[in-house]
């Protein structure tokens, strides 16, 4: 076994462990909030189950610095959910008012520019980190049995991330959005046999218009988030049960 | 290599919180450096001079520009399908993890990444 390297995170955790008595903190938390879930806990023994899950030791791979890209991708997804909900409050998905509502978010909504910019940058970072994660998993051979399905769910999550990017790009309804989507749907059009129907289904018609915007919006804020959540959960569950890989 | 001294809570959760704050710092910095832009309202009648997809679709975009479209689409779809299912078909030997024990996959993977990068950069400058 290679000598363990102390990362910044390791030292931070060690500092917390030395200076903060976490067990006392957790017990105090339980004491003060027990009346909220006590009745439930008596019947379902939640506390025991939760503690067992929390204490479970992790595979060294997940905690190694190079293994952090999957976790960072998840954090970025969480940021996207929060900022995305905030944007959806002001965004109006119609051809007439989408552009105006984004302008309103950028110029008039307090910190709207910040939320939208974070959403934009986190989206691009998310594509980047999910790609790095995938390359690292591939090069280390972590997809070998019994972890094939973890890999499959991961590839699905990559494609879902790209679908998020593709559908989200149209929503501001500016020139760049419109013409990038034109290029995208033209690519779909050149798929042999089904290309025509595929591009028609994407656009909701022969041209990019209100129907395109509506269906991209529905995909971006309803369908994709829930599908992604489902595959994230299965990805994490499989990692919990099977572990990340253990190199020989 | 499971480290018995490294439970999910508090160790891993604290690391994730640390990562979250570093991530937010990066996102704030990027935002302050260059906030997200917005071009003029979409106009189907005016085609801009340079139409390009986002950087993460540039490699595919460039491939479709240099090979015949149908070939490119079919090839890339097959590649995507292969990426999906290959762990059920290939490289399943659990005694070979080190790079030199599985050179075709290790160096093939690196080659793929390099090619992807080249096509992305090519797509950016073409």
Short mmCIF file of C-alpha atoms in Angstrom, two decimals:
data_model
loop_
_atom_site.label_atom_id
_atom_site.label_comp_id
_atom_site.label_asym_id
_atom_site.label_seq_id
_atom_site.Cartn_x
_atom_site.Cartn_y
_atom_site.Cartn_z
CA UNK A 1 0.00 0.00 0.00
CA UNK A 2 1.33 3.39 -0.96
CA UNK A 3 2.01 5.79 1.90
CA UNK A 4 -1.01 8.00 2.40
CA UNK A 5 -0.65 11.54 1.22
CA UNK A 6 -2.09 14.24 3.44
CA UNK A 7 -4.25 16.40 1.25
CA UNK A 8 -5.55 19.79 2.23
CA UNK A 9 -8.94 18.21 2.92
CA UNK A 10 -7.33 15.57 5.14
CA UNK A 11 -5.63 18.23 7.20
CA UNK A 12 -8.85 20.26 7.40
CA UNK A 13 -10.77 17.21 8.61
CA UNK A 14 -8.04 16.41 11.13
CA UNK A 15 -8.22 19.97 12.41
CA UNK A 16 -11.99 19.72 12.84
CA UNK A 17 -11.64 16.35 14.58
CA UNK A 18 -9.08 17.75 16.99
CA UNK A 19 -10.82 20.99 17.79
CA UNK A 20 -14.51 20.20 17.62
CA UNK A 21 -16.16 17.43 19.59
CA UNK A 22 -18.51 16.28 16.87
CA UNK A 23 -20.07 13.44 18.82
CA UNK A 24 -21.18 15.86 21.54
CA UNK A 25 -22.52 18.22 18.88
CA UNK A 26 -24.50 15.44 17.21
CA UNK A 27 -25.89 14.22 20.53
CA UNK A 28 -26.91 17.75 21.46
CA UNK A 29 -28.58 18.09 18.07
CA UNK A 30 -30.46 14.85 18.72
CA UNK A 31 -31.46 15.99 22.19
CA UNK A 32 -32.83 19.30 21.03
CA UNK A 33 -34.62 18.04 17.94
CA UNK A 34 -35.71 14.63 19.26
CA UNK A 35 -39.25 15.79 19.97
CA UNK A 36 -39.66 16.40 16.24
CA UNK A 37 -39.00 12.85 15.12
CA UNK A 38 -39.24 10.89 18.38
CA UNK A 39 -42.62 9.42 17.55
CA UNK A 40 -41.43 8.34 14.12
CA UNK A 41 -38.16 7.00 15.51
CA UNK A 42 -39.93 4.80 18.05
CA UNK A 43 -41.69 3.00 15.22
CA UNK A 44 -39.17 3.04 12.39
CA UNK A 45 -35.82 3.19 14.19
CA UNK A 46 -34.63 5.92 11.87
CA UNK A 47 -31.80 7.08 14.08
CA UNK A 48 -30.09 3.70 14.03
CA UNK A 49 -30.42 3.34 10.26
CA UNK A 50 -29.17 6.85 9.59
CA UNK A 51 -26.20 6.44 11.94
CA UNK A 52 -25.25 3.16 10.30
CA UNK A 53 -25.26 4.84 6.90
CA UNK A 54 -23.33 7.86 8.13
CA UNK A 55 -20.60 5.81 9.77
CA UNK A 56 -19.96 3.58 6.78
CA UNK A 57 -16.28 3.83 5.79
CA UNK A 58 -15.64 4.83 2.20
CA UNK A 59 -13.41 3.31 -0.41
CA UNK A 60 -10.03 5.01 -0.68
CA UNK A 61 -10.78 5.86 -4.33
CA UNK A 62 -13.64 8.18 -3.52
CA UNK A 63 -11.58 10.08 -0.97
CA UNK A 64 -8.41 10.34 -3.05
CA UNK A 65 -8.03 13.82 -4.57
CA UNK A 66 -8.18 12.43 -8.12
CA UNK A 67 -11.47 10.77 -7.30
CA UNK A 68 -13.19 14.01 -6.41
CA UNK A 69 -14.51 14.88 -9.87
CA UNK A 70 -17.60 12.73 -9.55
CA UNK A 71 -18.42 14.39 -6.23
CA UNK A 72 -17.77 17.85 -7.68
CA UNK A 73 -20.09 17.06 -10.59
CA UNK A 74 -22.79 16.23 -8.05
CA UNK A 75 -22.14 19.47 -6.15
CA UNK A 76 -22.45 21.37 -9.43
CA UNK A 77 -25.74 19.62 -10.11
CA UNK A 78 -26.97 20.74 -6.69
CA UNK A 79 -25.91 24.31 -7.49
CA UNK A 80 -27.78 24.03 -10.81
CA UNK A 81 -30.96 22.94 -9.06
CA UNK A 82 -30.88 25.90 -6.66
CA UNK A 83 -29.92 28.56 -9.22
CA UNK A 84 -32.23 26.98 -11.82
CA UNK A 85 -35.26 27.26 -9.54
CA UNK A 86 -34.37 30.90 -8.82
CA UNK A 87 -34.12 31.62 -12.56
CA UNK A 88 -37.40 29.83 -13.29
CA UNK A 89 -39.15 32.27 -10.96
CA UNK A 90 -38.45 35.17 -13.35
CA UNK A 91 -37.99 33.42 -16.70
CA UNK A 92 -40.94 33.39 -19.13
CA UNK A 93 -40.75 30.65 -21.77
CA UNK A 94 -42.36 32.39 -24.71
CA UNK A 95 -40.89 33.67 -27.95
CA UNK A 96 -42.15 37.18 -27.25
CA UNK A 97 -40.97 37.55 -23.68
CA UNK A 98 -38.12 35.05 -23.06
CA UNK A 99 -35.40 37.47 -24.16
CA UNK A 100 -36.94 40.34 -22.20
CA UNK A 101 -37.26 38.24 -19.06
CA UNK A 102 -33.57 37.27 -19.24
CA UNK A 103 -32.68 40.94 -19.71
CA UNK A 104 -34.85 41.69 -16.68
CA UNK A 105 -33.01 39.02 -14.66
CA UNK A 106 -29.65 40.49 -15.68
CA UNK A 107 -30.49 44.17 -15.14
CA UNK A 108 -33.31 44.52 -12.63
CA UNK A 109 -33.61 41.46 -10.41
CA UNK A 110 -31.39 41.87 -7.38
CA UNK A 111 -28.35 39.60 -7.86
CA UNK A 112 -30.08 38.12 -10.90
CA UNK A 113 -26.90 38.63 -12.95
CA UNK A 114 -25.00 36.63 -10.33
CA UNK A 115 -27.45 33.73 -10.26
CA UNK A 116 -27.68 33.48 -14.04
CA UNK A 117 -23.90 33.71 -14.49
CA UNK A 118 -23.33 31.01 -11.88
CA UNK A 119 -25.90 28.83 -13.65
CA UNK A 120 -24.06 29.34 -16.95
CA UNK A 121 -20.57 28.69 -15.62
CA UNK A 122 -21.62 25.79 -13.40
CA UNK A 123 -23.23 24.18 -16.47
CA UNK A 124 -19.99 24.35 -18.43
CA UNK A 125 -17.90 23.23 -15.45
CA UNK A 126 -20.31 20.33 -14.96
CA UNK A 127 -19.71 19.06 -18.50
CA UNK A 128 -15.98 19.42 -17.92
CA UNK A 129 -15.91 17.60 -14.57
CA UNK A 130 -18.19 14.78 -15.73
CA UNK A 131 -15.84 14.25 -18.71
CA UNK A 132 -12.74 14.23 -16.48
CA UNK A 133 -14.51 11.82 -14.11
CA UNK A 134 -15.32 9.48 -16.99
CA UNK A 135 -11.79 9.55 -18.41
CA UNK A 136 -10.29 8.80 -15.00
CA UNK A 137 -12.71 5.93 -14.43
CA UNK A 138 -11.94 4.55 -17.88
CA UNK A 139 -8.16 4.75 -17.48
CA UNK A 140 -8.23 3.09 -14.08
CA UNK A 141 -10.42 0.25 -15.34
CA UNK A 142 -12.98 0.85 -12.60
CA UNK A 143 -15.80 -0.40 -14.85
CA UNK A 144 -14.72 -4.04 -14.57
CA UNK A 145 -17.15 -6.57 -13.10
CA UNK A 146 -19.16 -6.23 -10.93
CA UNK A 147 -19.35 -2.50 -11.64
CA UNK A 148 -20.54 -2.50 -15.27
CA UNK A 149 -23.91 -1.03 -14.39
CA UNK A 150 -22.31 1.76 -12.39
CA UNK A 151 -20.49 2.63 -15.62
CA UNK A 152 -23.69 2.44 -17.69
CA UNK A 153 -25.54 4.75 -15.30
CA UNK A 154 -22.54 7.10 -15.40
CA UNK A 155 -22.55 7.27 -19.21
CA UNK A 156 -26.28 7.97 -19.08
CA UNK A 157 -25.58 10.82 -16.68
CA UNK A 158 -23.00 12.22 -19.12
CA UNK A 159 -25.56 12.17 -21.94
CA UNK A 160 -28.15 13.74 -19.63
CA UNK A 161 -25.68 16.51 -18.78
CA UNK A 162 -25.15 17.16 -22.50
CA UNK A 163 -28.93 17.17 -23.02
CA UNK A 164 -29.22 19.74 -20.23
CA UNK A 165 -26.63 21.86 -22.04
CA UNK A 166 -28.36 21.54 -25.41
CA UNK A 167 -31.86 22.37 -24.15
CA UNK A 168 -30.72 25.11 -21.76
CA UNK A 169 -28.76 26.89 -24.47
CA UNK A 170 -31.91 27.85 -26.39
CA UNK A 171 -33.80 29.34 -23.45
CA UNK A 172 -32.34 32.91 -23.48
CA UNK A 173 -33.72 33.16 -27.05
CA UNK A 174 -30.91 35.39 -28.31
CA UNK A 175 -29.13 35.12 -31.67
CA UNK A 176 -26.47 32.78 -30.33
CA UNK A 177 -29.08 30.49 -28.77
CA UNK A 178 -31.25 30.39 -31.87
CA UNK A 179 -28.47 29.63 -34.33
CA UNK A 180 -26.64 27.14 -32.11
CA UNK A 181 -29.90 25.21 -31.86
CA UNK A 182 -30.26 25.49 -35.64
CA UNK A 183 -26.87 23.78 -36.01
CA UNK A 184 -27.87 21.14 -33.46
CA UNK A 185 -31.15 20.26 -35.11
CA UNK A 186 -29.40 20.14 -38.52
CA UNK A 187 -27.01 17.56 -37.06
CA UNK A 188 -30.04 15.55 -35.92
CA UNK A 189 -31.48 15.94 -39.42
CA UNK A 190 -28.52 14.13 -40.97
CA UNK A 191 -29.13 10.93 -39.02
CA UNK A 192 -29.94 8.34 -41.68
CA UNK A 193 -33.55 7.11 -42.04
CA UNK A 194 -35.02 8.75 -38.92
CA UNK A 195 -33.20 12.09 -39.13
CA UNK A 196 -36.12 13.96 -40.65
CA UNK A 197 -38.51 12.82 -37.93
CA UNK A 198 -35.94 13.34 -35.20
CA UNK A 199 -35.33 16.94 -36.19
CA UNK A 200 -39.09 17.50 -36.57
CA UNK A 201 -39.67 16.08 -33.09
CA UNK A 202 -36.93 18.26 -31.61
CA UNK A 203 -38.29 21.43 -33.21
CA UNK A 204 -41.95 20.58 -32.86
CA UNK A 205 -42.41 21.63 -36.46
CA UNK A 206 -40.46 22.63 -39.55
CA UNK A 207 -38.90 25.72 -38.02
CA UNK A 208 -37.53 26.68 -34.62
CA UNK A 209 -40.25 28.64 -32.88
CA UNK A 210 -42.55 28.75 -29.88
CA UNK A 211 -43.07 24.98 -29.86
CA UNK A 212 -39.32 24.38 -29.85
CA UNK A 213 -38.87 26.76 -26.94
CA UNK A 214 -41.76 25.19 -25.01
CA UNK A 215 -40.53 21.64 -25.37
CA UNK A 216 -36.92 22.53 -24.63
CA UNK A 217 -38.12 24.36 -21.51
CA UNK A 218 -40.23 21.40 -20.37
CA UNK A 219 -37.33 19.02 -20.94
CA UNK A 220 -34.84 21.30 -19.22
CA UNK A 221 -36.82 22.03 -16.06
CA UNK A 222 -39.06 18.98 -15.60
CA UNK A 223 -38.02 15.84 -17.47
CA UNK A 224 -34.23 15.99 -17.35
CA UNK A 225 -33.92 16.96 -13.65
CA UNK A 226 -36.07 14.04 -12.51
CA UNK A 227 -34.46 11.50 -14.82
CA UNK A 228 -31.05 12.75 -13.72
CA UNK A 229 -32.03 12.51 -10.05
CA UNK A 230 -33.12 8.92 -10.58
CA UNK A 231 -29.86 7.91 -12.25
CA UNK A 232 -27.79 9.85 -9.71
CA UNK A 233 -29.48 7.89 -6.93
CA UNK A 234 -28.87 4.58 -8.67
CA UNK A 235 -25.26 5.60 -9.41
CA UNK A 236 -24.65 6.40 -5.74
CA UNK A 237 -26.51 3.34 -4.47
CA UNK A 238 -24.38 1.08 -6.66
CA UNK A 239 -21.20 2.79 -5.50
CA UNK A 240 -22.37 2.27 -1.90
CA UNK A 241 -23.11 -1.40 -2.39
CA UNK A 242 -20.24 -2.34 -4.70
CA UNK A 243 -17.72 0.27 -3.67
CA UNK A 244 -15.52 2.14 -6.08
CA UNK A 245 -12.93 -0.27 -7.38
CA UNK A 246 -10.10 -1.67 -5.27
CA UNK A 247 -6.88 -1.80 -7.26
CA UNK A 248 -4.69 -4.83 -6.69
CA UNK B 1 -7.93 0.26 0.15
CA UNK B 2 -11.06 1.06 2.13
CA UNK B 3 -9.80 3.30 4.86
CA UNK B 4 -11.58 2.24 8.02
CA UNK B 5 -10.81 5.61 9.54
CA UNK B 6 -12.63 7.52 6.82
CA UNK B 7 -16.38 7.31 7.40
CA UNK B 8 -18.95 9.10 5.29
CA UNK B 9 -19.74 11.40 8.18
CA UNK B 10 -18.09 13.61 9.25
CA UNK B 11 -14.94 13.11 7.16
CA UNK B 12 -16.33 12.80 3.67
CA UNK B 13 -19.16 15.28 4.23
CA UNK B 14 -16.66 17.86 5.48
CA UNK B 15 -14.50 17.32 2.41
CA UNK B 16 -17.55 17.85 0.22
CA UNK B 17 -18.43 21.05 2.08
CA UNK B 18 -14.86 22.26 1.58
CA UNK B 19 -15.12 21.40 -2.13
CA UNK B 20 -18.45 23.22 -2.34
CA UNK B 21 -16.96 26.43 -0.97
CA UNK B 22 -13.94 26.21 -3.28
CA UNK B 23 -16.33 25.61 -6.18
CA UNK B 24 -18.46 28.62 -5.24
CA UNK B 25 -15.29 30.72 -5.05
CA UNK B 26 -14.35 29.64 -8.58
CA UNK B 27 -17.88 30.36 -9.88
CA UNK B 28 -17.95 33.81 -8.23
CA UNK B 29 -14.53 34.59 -9.68
CA UNK B 30 -15.61 33.56 -13.18
CA UNK B 31 -18.79 35.61 -12.84
CA UNK B 32 -16.95 38.73 -11.72
CA UNK B 33 -14.38 38.25 -14.47
CA UNK B 34 -17.00 37.89 -17.19
CA UNK B 35 -20.73 37.73 -16.34
CA UNK B 36 -22.94 35.64 -18.62
CA UNK B 37 -23.68 37.61 -21.79
CA UNK B 38 -26.83 38.03 -23.81
CA UNK B 39 -26.92 38.81 -27.51
CA UNK B 40 -29.73 40.57 -29.33
CA UNK B 41 -33.09 38.85 -29.58
CA UNK B 42 -33.27 35.84 -31.88
CA UNK B 43 -34.00 36.81 -35.48
CA UNK B 44 -34.66 33.88 -37.84
CA UNK B 45 -34.08 36.15 -40.84
CA UNK B 46 -30.56 37.29 -39.94
CA UNK B 47 -27.91 34.57 -39.92
CA UNK B 48 -24.83 35.61 -37.92
CA UNK B 49 -21.45 35.17 -39.61
CA UNK B 50 -20.06 32.60 -37.22
CA UNK B 51 -22.47 29.92 -36.10
CA UNK B 52 -20.96 27.39 -33.76
CA UNK B 53 -22.24 25.08 -31.06
CA UNK B 54 -21.00 25.15 -27.46
CA UNK B 55 -17.44 23.98 -26.87
CA UNK B 56 -18.55 20.53 -25.68
CA UNK B 57 -20.21 19.81 -29.02
CA UNK B 58 -17.36 21.27 -31.08
CA UNK B 59 -15.49 17.97 -31.55
CA UNK B 60 -18.58 16.22 -32.95
CA UNK B 61 -19.33 19.30 -35.05
CA UNK B 62 -15.82 19.27 -36.53
CA UNK B 63 -15.95 15.53 -37.24
CA UNK B 64 -19.15 16.06 -39.21
CA UNK B 65 -17.44 18.81 -41.19
CA UNK B 66 -14.48 16.69 -42.32
CA UNK B 67 -16.13 13.32 -42.97
CA UNK B 68 -19.34 12.69 -44.94
CA UNK B 69 -22.31 13.46 -42.70
CA UNK B 70 -23.98 10.09 -42.76
CA UNK B 71 -20.70 8.28 -42.07
CA UNK B 72 -19.93 10.67 -39.22
CA UNK B 73 -23.35 10.35 -37.60
CA UNK B 74 -23.46 6.55 -37.89
CA UNK B 75 -19.87 6.25 -36.69
CA UNK B 76 -20.40 8.47 -33.67
CA UNK B 77 -23.66 6.74 -32.76
CA UNK B 78 -21.89 3.38 -32.88
CA UNK B 79 -19.05 4.79 -30.77
CA UNK B 80 -21.57 6.08 -28.21
CA UNK B 81 -23.32 2.70 -28.12
CA UNK B 82 -19.95 0.98 -27.66
CA UNK B 83 -19.03 3.31 -24.78
CA UNK B 84 -22.34 2.34 -23.19
CA UNK B 85 -22.05 -1.42 -23.28
CA UNK B 86 -18.37 -2.27 -23.62
CA UNK B 87 -17.86 -3.24 -19.94
CA UNK B 88 -20.17 -6.19 -20.60
CA UNK B 89 -18.12 -7.32 -23.61
CA UNK B 90 -14.49 -6.27 -23.30
CA UNK B 91 -11.70 -5.85 -20.76
CA UNK B 92 -13.41 -7.88 -18.06
CA UNK B 93 -10.33 -9.54 -16.59
CA UNK B 94 -10.22 -8.53 -12.94
CA UNK B 95 -6.54 -9.38 -12.53
CA UNK B 96 -5.46 -6.65 -14.95
CA UNK B 97 -5.81 -3.10 -13.67
CA UNK B 98 -2.37 -1.61 -14.30
CA UNK B 99 -1.88 0.39 -17.54
CA UNK B 100 0.69 -2.02 -19.03
CA UNK B 101 -1.51 -5.02 -18.29
CA UNK B 102 -4.23 -3.58 -20.52
CA UNK B 103 -2.32 -1.35 -22.98
CA UNK B 104 -4.97 -1.40 -25.73
CA UNK B 105 -7.53 0.16 -23.39
CA UNK B 106 -5.19 2.47 -21.49
CA UNK B 107 -3.42 3.97 -24.49
CA UNK B 108 -6.53 3.74 -26.64
CA UNK B 109 -8.32 5.85 -24.04
CA UNK B 110 -5.51 8.41 -23.97
CA UNK B 111 -5.50 8.53 -27.77
CA UNK B 112 -9.27 9.11 -27.77
CA UNK B 113 -8.93 12.00 -25.33
CA UNK B 114 -6.13 13.58 -27.40
CA UNK B 115 -8.13 13.22 -30.63
CA UNK B 116 -11.21 14.68 -28.93
CA UNK B 117 -9.12 17.63 -27.76
CA UNK B 118 -7.60 18.15 -31.23
CA UNK B 119 -11.02 18.13 -32.89
CA UNK B 120 -12.37 20.54 -30.26
CA UNK B 121 -9.52 23.00 -30.84
CA UNK B 122 -9.77 22.52 -34.61
CA UNK B 123 -13.50 23.20 -34.43
CA UNK B 124 -12.81 26.32 -32.37
CA UNK B 125 -10.39 27.83 -34.88
CA UNK B 126 -11.95 26.65 -38.15
#
